CSV table of C-alpha atoms and ligand atoms in Angstrom, one decimal:
chain,number,residue,atom,x,y,z
A,879,MET,CA,31.2,-4.7,4.8
A,880,ASP,CA,30.5,-8.0,4.1
A,881,ARG,CA,29.8,-7.5,-0.1
A,882,THR,CA,27.9,-11.4,-0.4
A,883,GLU,CA,25.7,-9.9,2.5
A,884,ASP,CA,21.8,-10.6,1.4
A,885,PRO,CA,20.7,-6.9,-0.1
A,886,ARG,CA,17.6,-7.9,2.1
A,887,LYS,CA,18.8,-9.3,5.0
A,888,ALA,CA,17.9,-5.9,6.3
A,889,VAL,CA,13.8,-6.7,5.2
A,890,LEU,CA,13.7,-10.1,5.9
A,891,ASP,CA,14.1,-9.3,9.1
A,892,ARG,CA,10.3,-11.3,10.8
A,893,HIS,CA,10.8,-9.0,14.6
A,894,ARG,CA,11.3,-6.0,12.9
A,895,ARG,CA,9.5,-3.3,13.4
A,896,GLY,CA,8.3,-0.9,10.8
A,897,LEU,CA,7.8,2.2,12.0
A,898,VAL,CA,5.6,5.4,10.3
A,899,GLN,CA,7.6,8.7,10.4
A,900,LEU,CA,5.9,11.4,9.9
A,901,TYR,CA,7.4,15.1,8.6
A,902,THR,CA,4.8,18.7,8.9
A,903,GLY,CA,5.9,22.2,9.5
A,904,ASN,CA,6.3,25.5,7.0
A,905,GLY,CA,9.8,25.2,6.6
A,906,LYS,CA,11.2,23.2,3.4
A,907,GLY,CA,12.1,19.8,3.5
A,908,LYS,CA,9.9,17.3,4.1
A,909,THR,CA,9.5,16.0,0.8
A,910,THR,CA,12.4,15.9,0.9
A,911,ALA,CA,13.6,14.2,3.4
A,912,ALA,CA,11.0,11.5,2.8
A,913,PHE,CA,12.2,11.0,-0.8
A,914,GLY,CA,15.9,10.8,0.9
A,915,GLN,CA,14.7,8.7,2.9
A,916,ALA,CA,13.2,6.1,0.4
A,917,LEU,CA,17.1,6.3,-1.1
A,918,ARG,CA,18.4,5.0,2.4
A,919,ALA,CA,15.8,2.4,2.4
A,920,LEU,CA,16.7,1.7,-1.4
A,921,GLY,CA,20.5,1.0,-0.7
A,922,GLN,CA,19.5,-1.7,2.2
A,923,GLY,CA,17.0,-3.9,0.1
A,924,TYR,CA,13.9,-2.0,0.4
A,925,ARG,CA,11.6,-1.6,-2.3
A,926,VAL,CA,9.3,1.3,-2.0
A,927,CYS,CA,6.4,2.8,-3.1
A,928,ILE,CA,5.3,6.5,-2.8
A,929,ILE,CA,2.2,8.6,-3.9
A,930,GLN,CA,2.8,11.7,-4.3
A,931,PHE,CA,-1.4,13.5,-3.4
A,932,MET,CA,-1.8,17.0,-4.4
A,933,LYS,CA,0.7,16.1,-7.6
A,934,GLY,CA,0.7,16.1,-11.5
A,935,ARG,CA,4.1,16.6,-12.3
A,936,LYS,CA,6.6,14.4,-12.6
A,937,TYR,CA,9.8,16.5,-10.2
A,938,GLY,CA,12.6,15.9,-10.3
A,939,GLU,CA,12.9,12.7,-7.6
A,940,TYR,CA,10.1,11.6,-10.5
A,941,LEU,CA,12.7,11.9,-13.1
A,942,ALA,CA,15.6,10.5,-11.0
A,943,ALA,CA,12.5,7.2,-9.9
A,944,GLU,CA,12.3,6.1,-13.2
A,945,LYS,CA,15.7,6.4,-14.4
A,946,HIS,CA,17.8,5.1,-12.1
A,947,LEU,CA,15.8,3.2,-8.8
A,948,PRO,CA,14.6,0.5,-9.7
A,949,ASN,CA,13.1,-0.4,-6.9
A,950,LEU,CA,10.8,2.7,-6.5
A,951,THR,CA,7.4,3.3,-7.7
A,952,VAL,CA,5.8,6.6,-7.8
A,953,HIS,CA,2.3,7.5,-8.1
A,954,LEU,CA,1.6,10.8,-8.9
A,955,ALA,CA,-2.1,11.9,-7.5
A,956,GLY,CA,-3.4,14.9,-8.7
A,957,LEU,CA,-2.9,17.6,-11.1
A,958,ASP,CA,-0.8,20.0,-12.4
A,959,SER,CA,-2.0,22.9,-10.3
A,960,PHE,CA,-3.2,24.4,-7.4
A,961,VAL,CA,-6.2,23.5,-5.5
A,962,MET,CA,-8.4,25.5,-3.6
A,963,ARG,CA,-8.3,25.1,0.1
A,964,ASP,CA,-12.2,25.8,0.6
A,965,ASN,CA,-13.5,24.7,-2.1
A,966,PRO,CA,-11.1,21.6,-4.2
A,967,ALA,CA,-12.5,20.5,-7.3
A,968,PRO,CA,-13.8,17.2,-8.1
A,969,ILE,CA,-11.3,16.3,-9.8
A,970,ASP,CA,-9.4,16.6,-7.2
A,971,ILE,CA,-11.1,14.9,-4.3
A,972,GLU,CA,-11.5,12.3,-7.0
A,973,LEU,CA,-7.6,11.5,-7.5
A,974,ALA,CA,-7.2,12.0,-4.2
A,975,ARG,CA,-9.4,9.2,-3.2
A,976,ARG,CA,-7.7,7.6,-5.8
A,977,GLY,CA,-3.9,7.7,-4.2
A,978,LEU,CA,-5.7,6.4,-1.2
A,979,GLU,CA,-6.5,3.2,-3.6
A,980,ILE,CA,-3.8,2.8,-5.4
A,981,ALA,CA,-1.7,2.7,-1.7
A,982,LEU,CA,-4.1,0.8,0.3
A,983,GLU,CA,-3.4,-1.7,-2.3
A,984,ALA,CA,0.3,-1.5,-2.3
A,985,ILE,CA,-0.4,-1.7,1.8
A,986,THR,CA,-1.8,-4.8,1.7
A,987,SER,CA,0.0,-6.3,-2.0
A,988,GLY,CA,3.2,-7.5,0.2
A,989,ALA,CA,5.4,-5.6,-2.7
A,990,TYR,CA,6.7,-3.1,-0.3
A,991,ASP,CA,8.1,-2.6,2.7
A,992,MET,CA,7.7,1.0,2.8
A,993,ILE,CA,5.1,3.1,1.6
A,994,ILE,CA,5.2,6.8,1.8
A,995,LEU,CA,3.1,9.5,1.3
A,996,ASP,CA,3.6,12.3,0.9
A,997,GLU,CA,1.8,15.3,1.6
A,998,ILE,CA,-1.2,13.5,2.6
A,999,ASN,CA,-1.4,15.6,6.0
A,1000,VAL,CA,-1.9,18.7,2.8
A,1001,ALA,CA,-4.8,16.2,1.4
A,1002,VAL,CA,-6.0,15.0,4.3
A,1003,ASP,CA,-6.4,19.4,5.4
A,1004,PHE,CA,-8.1,20.4,2.0
A,1005,LYS,CA,-10.5,18.2,2.2
A,1006,LEU,CA,-9.1,15.9,-0.3
A,1007,LEU,CA,-9.3,13.0,2.0
A,1008,ALA,CA,-10.8,12.2,5.3
A,1009,LEU,CA,-9.0,12.0,8.2
A,1010,ASP,CA,-10.7,8.4,9.8
A,1011,ASP,CA,-10.4,7.2,6.1
A,1012,VAL,CA,-6.3,7.8,6.6
A,1013,VAL,CA,-6.8,6.9,10.2
A,1014,SER,CA,-7.7,3.6,9.1
A,1015,LEU,CA,-4.9,3.0,6.2
A,1016,VAL,CA,-2.1,3.7,8.7
A,1017,LYS,CA,-3.7,0.8,11.0
A,1018,THR,CA,-4.3,-1.7,8.2
A,1019,LYS,CA,-0.6,-2.0,7.7
A,1020,PRO,CA,1.6,-4.9,8.3
A,1021,PRO,CA,3.0,-4.6,12.1
A,1022,ALA,CA,6.8,-5.0,10.0
A,1023,LEU,CA,5.8,-1.9,6.8
A,1024,ASP,CA,7.8,1.2,7.2
A,1025,MET,CA,5.6,5.1,6.7
A,1026,VAL,CA,6.4,8.3,6.0
A,1027,LEU,CA,3.4,11.1,6.3
A,1028,THR,CA,4.8,14.2,5.2
A,1029,GLY,CA,3.4,18.2,4.0
A,1030,ARG,CA,1.6,20.5,5.8
A,1031,TYR,CA,-0.8,21.4,8.3
A,1032,ALA,CA,-0.6,17.3,9.9
A,1033,PRO,CA,-3.6,16.7,12.4
A,1034,GLN,CA,-4.0,15.3,15.8
A,1035,ALA,CA,-4.7,11.9,15.2
A,1036,LEU,CA,-2.2,11.7,12.6
A,1037,ILE,CA,0.9,13.3,14.7
A,1038,ASP,CA,-0.9,10.4,17.3
A,1039,LEU,CA,0.2,7.6,15.4
A,1040,ALA,CA,3.6,8.3,14.6
A,1041,ASP,CA,6.4,6.5,15.7
A,1042,THR,CA,8.5,10.2,14.8
A,1043,VAL,CA,7.0,13.0,13.8
A,1044,SER,CA,9.6,16.1,13.4
A,1045,GLU,CA,8.4,19.3,12.3
A,1046,MET,CA,10.5,21.5,10.2
A,1047,ARG,CA,11.0,24.9,11.1
A,1048,GLU,CA,11.3,28.0,8.5
A,1049,VAL,CA,13.8,30.0,9.7
A,1050,ARG,CA,13.9,31.6,6.5
A,1051,HIS,CA,13.0,30.7,2.6
A,1052,HIS,CA,14.4,32.4,-0.3
A,1053,TYR,CA,11.4,33.0,-1.9
A,1054,GLN,CA,10.7,35.4,0.9
A,1055,ALA,CA,13.9,37.5,-1.2
A,1056,GLY,CA,11.8,36.7,-4.7
A,1057,VAL,CA,13.9,34.2,-5.7
A,1058,LYS,CA,11.8,32.1,-8.2
A,1059,GLU,CA,11.4,28.1,-8.1
A,1060,ARG,CA,14.2,26.2,-9.6
A,1061,ALA,CA,14.2,23.1,-10.8
A,1062,GLY,CA,16.7,21.1,-8.8
A,1063,ILE,CA,15.6,22.7,-6.5
A,1064,GLU,CA,11.6,23.5,-6.3
A,1065,TYR,CA,10.6,20.8,-7.8
B,2511,LIG,P1,11.0,20.4,-0.2
B,2511,LIG,O1,9.5,20.0,-1.6
B,2511,LIG,O2,11.8,21.2,-1.1
B,2511,LIG,O3,11.0,19.2,0.9
B,2511,LIG,P2,8.5,20.6,1.9
B,2511,LIG,O4,8.2,19.8,1.0
B,2511,LIG,O5,9.5,20.9,3.0
B,2511,LIG,O6,9.3,21.2,0.3
B,2511,LIG,P3,6.1,21.7,0.6
B,2511,LIG,O7,5.3,22.4,2.1
B,2511,LIG,O8,5.1,20.8,0.5
B,2511,LIG,O9,7.6,21.9,1.0
B,2511,LIG,O10,6.1,23.3,-0.8
B,2511,LIG,C1,6.0,23.0,-1.5
B,2511,LIG,C2,7.5,23.3,-2.4
B,2511,LIG,O11,6.7,25.1,-2.3
B,2511,LIG,C3,8.7,23.5,-2.0
B,2511,LIG,O12,9.4,23.3,-2.9
B,2511,LIG,C4,8.8,25.0,-1.1
B,2511,LIG,O13,10.3,25.5,-2.1
B,2511,LIG,C5,8.6,26.0,-1.5
B,2511,LIG,N1,7.6,26.2,0.8
B,2511,LIG,C6,8.7,25.7,1.5
B,2511,LIG,N2,8.6,26.2,2.1
B,2511,LIG,C7,8.0,27.0,2.0
B,2511,LIG,C8,7.9,28.7,2.6
B,2511,LIG,N3,7.7,28.9,3.5
B,2511,LIG,N4,8.0,30.0,1.4
B,2511,LIG,C9,8.0,29.8,0.4
B,2511,LIG,N5,7.4,28.7,-0.3
B,2511,LIG,C10,7.8,27.7,0.5
B,2512,LIG,MG1,6.5,18.4,0.0
């Protein structure tokens, strides 16, 4: 590889078509796949913004970004507690909506080449966010911007908007054998 090459060459290509990717399903690996995609993009000079819906704790990926990844911005748009599916607290709704506003600002600012909306499918399924608002958000995407949406229970309307849809299917999970969640694996 030519080391003098502009590291932002890939993102400065005006003719590049930004893609919408969606990772869903009940198996482990959606959020970590999205961060893997971010890492790959960062290496190619992208500026990446990740909004983590329904999360209020600094997971390992957040800590790594703070310490080591200056071109990766991570926002937490939730609390560090479970959201009740049929009865979400007003604060859960408020933080998710604030997350959507942050996403819109990030999309329109031109400051990022890739936007990742982690757990946004779940936020829609739990009715913290209106499906129509999320569909509109994805549709406001400038042509060159890349997006990744993650979370179980992806609504069909978001699946229909995506260029790539991957489903993590659970074959087995260590939780069923009694292995508790662990730093570095689950968070
Ligand atoms: P990861 O964050 O590890 O990539 P994920 O984003 O695919 O996983 P989520 O559906 O967001 O998983 O669930 C969050 C956490 O719940 C994960 O850290 C994961 O280890 C755990 N988890 C995922 N699938 C299962 C399962 N089938 N049973 C129990 N726990 C699970
Ligand atoms: Mg996840």
